[in-house]
Amino acid sequence: MREKIHAVMDNHLARLFLIFLSALAVMSVLVPSTFLTAANFRSMSVQLPELGFLSIAAAMVLISGGIDLSVTGTAIFAGISSALILKTWGGSGASFGVVVLAVAMALVIGIMCGTLNALLVTKLQIAPMLATLGTMNLFTGLGIVLSKGTAITGFPEVFQRIGNGSILGIPVPLVLFVLGISFMAFLLNRTKYGFNLYMYGTNSTASFYSRVDNTKVVFITYILSGMISSIAGIIIVSRINTAKADYGSSYGLQALVVAVLGGISPSGGSGKALGLLYSIMTLQVISSGFNLLHVNSFIKDLTWGVLLVVVMLWNQKRTGKKE
């Protein structure tokens, strides 16, 4: 049975890789003069981590059988909080210590947001979709209040390097994302928490009677989701050197599309980091191609919505066949 499961997952990963190659080929044909350039690939490598971290955050919760709609709200709230610290204590001339404090504050905000979501789901027994829908608006609203609805600009160079710097020619955001996706793979495949997460996502009742602390699993999952989302917020603010409440808001739907396309089951209990990686690369290629083709933003949102529905129907049909 285990060999059959591995075979199914391997086939899915192979299909995802073929989808990625197909998207790459199509965009190369449609806009060869601008898509197949070093500048465009570098741009994609800088933009990919933002969606990538939010997708990791969403995927971890989906594996548990829940859903976190507040990932973008958390990123916005955390990013604006760090921007306010930088702006208040030095602006573009802020010291390295202030930058460290700003980043730490963003991570703390992410952890607090994740903790609130976990409390609503476990202690108050609110459905994850309703709980995180409410906190999504709460966190975004807090970001608007803190920023007073205006853009916060003017950050020190050392902070901007997080989103625009490079290490040995490799963009810093991409390095951070590689570390993030590797950490996800390690958690899922090499830790007791990962085993318990899959078990809880598959059948929470069975995991309870197997002496798994279900509440602890949910808390860790939502806290990780909040912290990872805050990293995305830091990268976004650093890259564009501006913090505003509506930046990154379009990533919410895309993060869910990436997770589901990557083989993360919305009903919980399955999914791999490698599948998520292939899915993120595919969506980034499509998004970059859309930008080069000057596709209307409303058409892009429609595309992500249609793609999410199609992938969910495809996964449902595939699950039925396996059963």
Coordinates of C-alpha atoms in Angstrom, one line a residue:
M1 CA 0.0 0.0 0.0
R2 CA 2.8 2.4 0.9
E3 CA 4.5 1.7 -2.4
K4 CA 1.2 2.6 -4.3
I5 CA 0.9 5.9 -2.3
H6 CA 4.5 6.8 -3.2
A7 CA 3.9 5.9 -6.8
V8 CA 0.8 8.2 -6.9
M9 CA 2.7 11.1 -5.4
D10 CA 5.7 10.6 -7.7
N11 CA 3.3 10.6 -10.7
H12 CA 1.7 13.9 -9.4
L13 CA 5.1 15.5 -9.0
A14 CA 6.1 14.4 -12.5
R15 CA 2.9 16.0 -13.9
L16 CA 3.6 19.2 -12.0
F17 CA 7.0 19.4 -13.4
L18 CA 5.6 18.9 -16.9
I19 CA 3.1 21.7 -16.3
F20 CA 5.9 24.0 -15.2
L21 CA 7.9 23.2 -18.4
S22 CA 4.7 23.8 -20.5
A23 CA 4.1 27.2 -18.9
L24 CA 7.7 28.1 -19.5
A25 CA 7.5 27.1 -23.1
V26 CA 4.2 28.9 -23.8
M27 CA 5.4 32.2 -22.3
S28 CA 8.7 31.9 -24.1
V29 CA 6.8 31.7 -27.4
L30 CA 4.3 34.4 -26.6
V31 CA 6.9 37.0 -25.4
P32 CA 10.3 35.7 -26.4
S33 CA 12.0 39.1 -26.6
T34 CA 11.2 40.1 -23.0
F35 CA 10.5 36.8 -21.2
L36 CA 13.8 35.1 -22.1
T37 CA 16.0 37.7 -20.6
A38 CA 18.3 37.7 -17.6
A39 CA 16.5 40.8 -16.3
N40 CA 13.1 39.0 -16.3
F41 CA 14.4 35.9 -14.7
R42 CA 16.1 38.0 -12.0
S43 CA 12.8 39.8 -11.5
M44 CA 10.9 36.5 -11.1
S45 CA 13.5 35.3 -8.6
V46 CA 13.0 38.4 -6.5
Q47 CA 9.1 38.3 -6.7
L48 CA 8.7 34.5 -6.3
P49 CA 9.7 34.4 -2.6
E50 CA 6.8 36.7 -1.6
L51 CA 4.2 34.4 -3.0
G52 CA 6.3 31.5 -2.0
F53 CA 6.3 32.2 1.7
L54 CA 2.6 32.9 1.8
S55 CA 2.0 29.7 -0.1
I56 CA 4.0 27.7 2.5
A57 CA 2.0 29.3 5.3
A58 CA -1.3 28.4 3.6
A59 CA -0.1 24.9 2.7
M60 CA 0.9 24.0 6.3
V61 CA -2.6 24.8 7.5
L62 CA -4.3 23.0 4.6
I63 CA -2.3 19.9 5.5
S64 CA -3.9 20.0 9.0
G65 CA -7.3 20.0 7.3
G66 CA -7.9 23.7 8.1
I67 CA -7.5 26.9 6.1
D68 CA -5.8 30.2 6.8
L69 CA -7.3 33.1 4.9
S70 CA -5.5 35.6 7.0
V71 CA -2.0 35.1 5.5
T72 CA -2.0 38.3 3.5
G73 CA -3.5 40.2 6.4
T74 CA -0.8 39.0 8.7
A75 CA 1.9 39.9 6.2
I76 CA 0.4 43.4 5.8
F77 CA 0.1 44.0 9.6
A78 CA 3.6 42.7 10.2
G79 CA 5.2 44.7 7.4
I80 CA 3.5 47.9 8.4
S81 CA 4.6 47.4 12.1
S82 CA 8.2 46.9 11.1
A83 CA 8.0 50.0 8.8
L84 CA 6.7 52.2 11.6
I85 CA 9.6 51.2 13.9
L86 CA 12.0 52.1 11.2
K87 CA 10.3 55.4 10.4
T88 CA 10.0 56.4 14.0
W89 CA 13.5 55.6 15.0
G90 CA 15.7 57.0 12.2
G91 CA 13.9 56.5 8.9
S92 CA 16.5 56.1 6.1
G93 CA 19.2 56.7 8.7
A94 CA 18.1 54.0 11.1
S95 CA 20.8 52.0 12.7
F96 CA 21.4 48.2 12.3
G97 CA 20.0 47.6 15.8
V98 CA 16.7 49.3 14.9
V99 CA 16.5 47.2 11.7
V100 CA 16.9 44.0 13.8
L101 CA 14.2 45.3 16.2
A102 CA 11.9 46.0 13.3
V103 CA 12.4 42.5 11.9
A104 CA 11.9 40.9 15.3
M105 CA 8.7 42.9 15.9
A106 CA 7.3 41.7 12.5
L107 CA 8.0 38.1 13.5
V108 CA 6.4 38.6 16.9
I109 CA 3.3 40.1 15.2
G110 CA 3.2 37.1 13.0
I111 CA 3.4 34.7 15.9
M112 CA 0.6 36.7 17.8
C113 CA -1.6 36.6 14.7
G114 CA -1.1 32.8 14.4
T115 CA -1.8 32.3 18.1
L116 CA -5.1 34.2 17.8
N117 CA -6.2 32.1 14.9
A118 CA -5.3 28.9 16.9
L119 CA -7.2 30.1 19.9
L120 CA -10.3 30.8 17.8
V121 CA -10.2 27.4 16.2
T122 CA -9.3 25.3 19.2
K123 CA -10.7 27.0 22.3
L124 CA -13.8 28.7 20.8
Q125 CA -14.4 25.9 18.2
I126 CA -14.9 28.4 15.4
A127 CA -14.6 26.9 11.9
P128 CA -11.2 27.7 10.5
M129 CA -12.6 29.4 7.4
L130 CA -14.8 31.7 9.4
A131 CA -12.1 32.4 12.1
T132 CA -9.4 33.3 9.6
L133 CA -11.8 35.3 7.4
G134 CA -12.6 37.4 10.4
T135 CA -8.9 37.8 11.4
M136 CA -8.0 38.6 7.8
N137 CA -10.1 41.7 8.0
L138 CA -8.9 42.4 11.5
F139 CA -5.2 42.3 10.7
T140 CA -5.7 44.3 7.5
G141 CA -7.7 46.9 9.4
L142 CA -5.0 47.2 12.1
G143 CA -2.5 47.8 9.3
I144 CA -4.7 50.6 7.9
V145 CA -5.1 52.2 11.3
L146 CA -1.4 52.0 12.1
S147 CA -0.4 53.5 8.7
K148 CA -3.4 55.9 8.7
G149 CA -4.2 54.7 5.2
T150 CA -1.1 56.2 3.7
A151 CA 2.2 54.8 2.4
I152 CA 5.2 54.6 4.8
T153 CA 8.4 55.2 2.9
G154 CA 12.1 55.8 3.5
F155 CA 14.0 52.9 5.1
P156 CA 17.7 52.3 5.6
E157 CA 19.8 50.6 3.0
V158 CA 20.6 47.6 5.2
F159 CA 16.8 46.9 5.5
Q160 CA 16.3 47.3 1.7
R161 CA 19.0 44.7 1.1
I162 CA 16.6 42.0 2.5
G163 CA 14.4 42.5 -0.6
N164 CA 16.9 43.8 -3.1
G165 CA 20.3 42.6 -2.1
S166 CA 22.2 39.5 -3.3
I167 CA 24.6 36.9 -2.0
L168 CA 27.2 35.7 -4.6
G169 CA 24.9 37.0 -7.3
I170 CA 21.8 35.2 -5.9
P171 CA 19.0 37.5 -4.7
V172 CA 18.6 37.5 -0.9
P173 CA 14.8 36.8 -1.1
L174 CA 15.5 33.7 -3.2
V175 CA 18.1 32.5 -0.7
L176 CA 15.5 33.0 2.1
F177 CA 12.9 31.1 0.2
V178 CA 15.1 28.2 -0.5
L179 CA 15.8 28.0 3.3
G180 CA 12.1 28.3 3.9
I181 CA 11.0 25.5 1.6
S182 CA 13.8 23.3 2.9
F183 CA 12.6 24.0 6.4
M184 CA 9.1 23.0 5.4
A185 CA 10.4 19.7 3.9
F186 CA 12.4 19.0 7.0
L187 CA 9.4 19.6 9.3
L188 CA 7.1 17.4 7.2
N189 CA 9.4 14.5 6.6
R190 CA 11.9 14.4 9.5
T191 CA 10.1 15.5 12.6
K192 CA 7.5 14.1 15.0
Y193 CA 5.4 17.2 14.4
G194 CA 5.3 16.5 10.7
F195 CA 4.1 12.9 11.3
N196 CA 1.4 14.2 13.8
L197 CA 0.3 16.9 11.3
Y198 CA -0.3 14.4 8.6
M199 CA -2.1 12.1 11.0
Y200 CA -4.3 14.9 12.4
G201 CA -5.1 16.2 8.9
T202 CA -6.1 12.7 7.7
N203 CA -8.3 11.9 10.7
S204 CA -8.4 14.1 13.8
T205 CA -10.3 11.5 15.8
A206 CA -7.9 8.7 15.0
S207 CA -4.9 10.9 15.9
F208 CA -6.6 11.8 19.3
Y209 CA -6.9 8.1 20.1
S210 CA -3.3 7.6 19.0
R211 CA -2.3 9.9 21.8
V212 CA -1.5 12.9 19.5
D213 CA -2.0 16.2 21.2
N214 CA -4.3 17.7 18.6
T215 CA -4.5 21.1 20.2
K216 CA -0.7 21.4 20.2
V217 CA -0.5 20.4 16.5
V218 CA -3.1 23.1 15.6
F219 CA -1.3 25.7 17.7
I220 CA 2.1 25.0 16.2
T221 CA 0.6 25.0 12.7
Y222 CA -1.1 28.3 12.9
I223 CA 1.8 29.9 14.7
L224 CA 4.2 28.7 12.0
S225 CA 1.7 30.1 9.4
G226 CA 1.7 33.5 11.0
M227 CA 5.4 33.7 11.4
I228 CA 6.1 32.6 7.8
S229 CA 3.5 35.1 6.6
S230 CA 5.3 37.9 8.5
I231 CA 8.5 37.0 6.6
A232 CA 6.7 37.6 3.4
G233 CA 5.6 41.0 4.7
I234 CA 9.1 41.9 5.6
I235 CA 10.3 41.0 2.1
I236 CA 7.5 42.9 0.4
V237 CA 8.2 46.1 2.4
S238 CA 11.9 45.8 1.9
R239 CA 11.7 45.2 -1.8
I240 CA 9.5 48.1 -2.7
N241 CA 10.8 50.4 0.1
T242 CA 7.2 51.2 0.9
A243 CA 4.6 49.9 3.4
K244 CA 0.9 50.2 2.5
A245 CA -2.2 48.3 3.6
D246 CA -3.1 47.1 0.1
Y247 CA 0.3 45.8 -1.0
G248 CA 0.3 42.1 -1.4
S249 CA -3.4 41.7 -0.9
S250 CA -3.8 39.9 -4.2
Y251 CA -1.5 37.1 -3.0
G252 CA -4.2 35.5 -0.9
L253 CA -6.1 33.7 -3.7
Q254 CA -2.8 32.9 -5.5
A255 CA -1.4 31.3 -2.4
L256 CA -4.4 28.9 -2.2
V257 CA -4.0 28.2 -5.9
V258 CA -0.4 27.4 -5.5
A259 CA -1.0 25.1 -2.5
V260 CA -3.9 23.1 -4.2
L261 CA -2.1 22.9 -7.5
G262 CA 1.0 21.6 -5.6
G263 CA -0.9 18.6 -4.4
I264 CA -1.9 19.9 -0.9
S265 CA -5.3 18.4 -0.3
P266 CA -7.9 20.9 1.0
S267 CA -9.3 18.1 3.1
G268 CA -6.0 17.6 4.8
G269 CA -3.5 14.9 5.3
S270 CA -1.4 15.0 2.2
G271 CA 1.1 17.2 0.3
K272 CA 4.8 17.6 -0.2
A273 CA 7.2 20.6 -0.2
L274 CA 8.6 19.6 -3.7
G275 CA 5.1 19.7 -5.2
L276 CA 4.6 23.2 -3.7
L277 CA 7.9 24.3 -5.1
Y278 CA 6.9 23.2 -8.7
S279 CA 3.5 24.9 -8.3
I280 CA 5.1 28.2 -7.1
M281 CA 7.5 28.3 -10.0
T282 CA 4.6 27.6 -12.5
L283 CA 2.4 30.4 -11.1
Q284 CA 5.3 32.8 -11.1
V285 CA 6.1 32.1 -14.7
I286 CA 2.4 32.6 -15.7
S287 CA 2.2 35.8 -13.6
S288 CA 5.4 37.2 -15.1
G289 CA 4.1 36.3 -18.6
F290 CA 0.8 38.1 -17.9
N291 CA 2.6 41.2 -16.8
L292 CA 4.7 41.2 -20.0
L293 CA 1.6 40.7 -22.0
H294 CA -0.1 43.6 -20.1
V295 CA -3.0 41.5 -19.1
N296 CA -5.6 43.3 -17.0
S297 CA -5.4 42.7 -13.3
F298 CA -9.1 41.6 -13.2
I299 CA -8.4 39.0 -15.9
K300 CA -5.5 37.7 -13.7
D301 CA -7.8 37.4 -10.7
L302 CA -10.4 35.6 -12.9
T303 CA -7.6 33.2 -14.1
W304 CA -6.5 32.4 -10.6
G305 CA -10.1 31.7 -9.5
V306 CA -10.9 29.5 -12.5
L307 CA -7.6 27.6 -12.1
L308 CA -8.3 27.0 -8.4
V309 CA -11.8 25.5 -9.2
V310 CA -10.4 23.4 -12.1
V311 CA -7.5 22.0 -9.9
M312 CA -9.9 21.2 -7.1
L313 CA -12.3 19.4 -9.4
W314 CA -9.3 17.5 -11.0
N315 CA -8.0 16.5 -7.5
Q316 CA -11.5 15.4 -6.4
K317 CA -11.9 13.2 -9.5
R318 CA -8.4 11.7 -9.0
T319 CA -9.2 11.0 -5.3
G320 CA -12.4 9.2 -6.3
K321 CA -10.5 7.0 -8.8
K322 CA -7.9 6.1 -6.1
E323 CA -10.7 5.2 -3.7

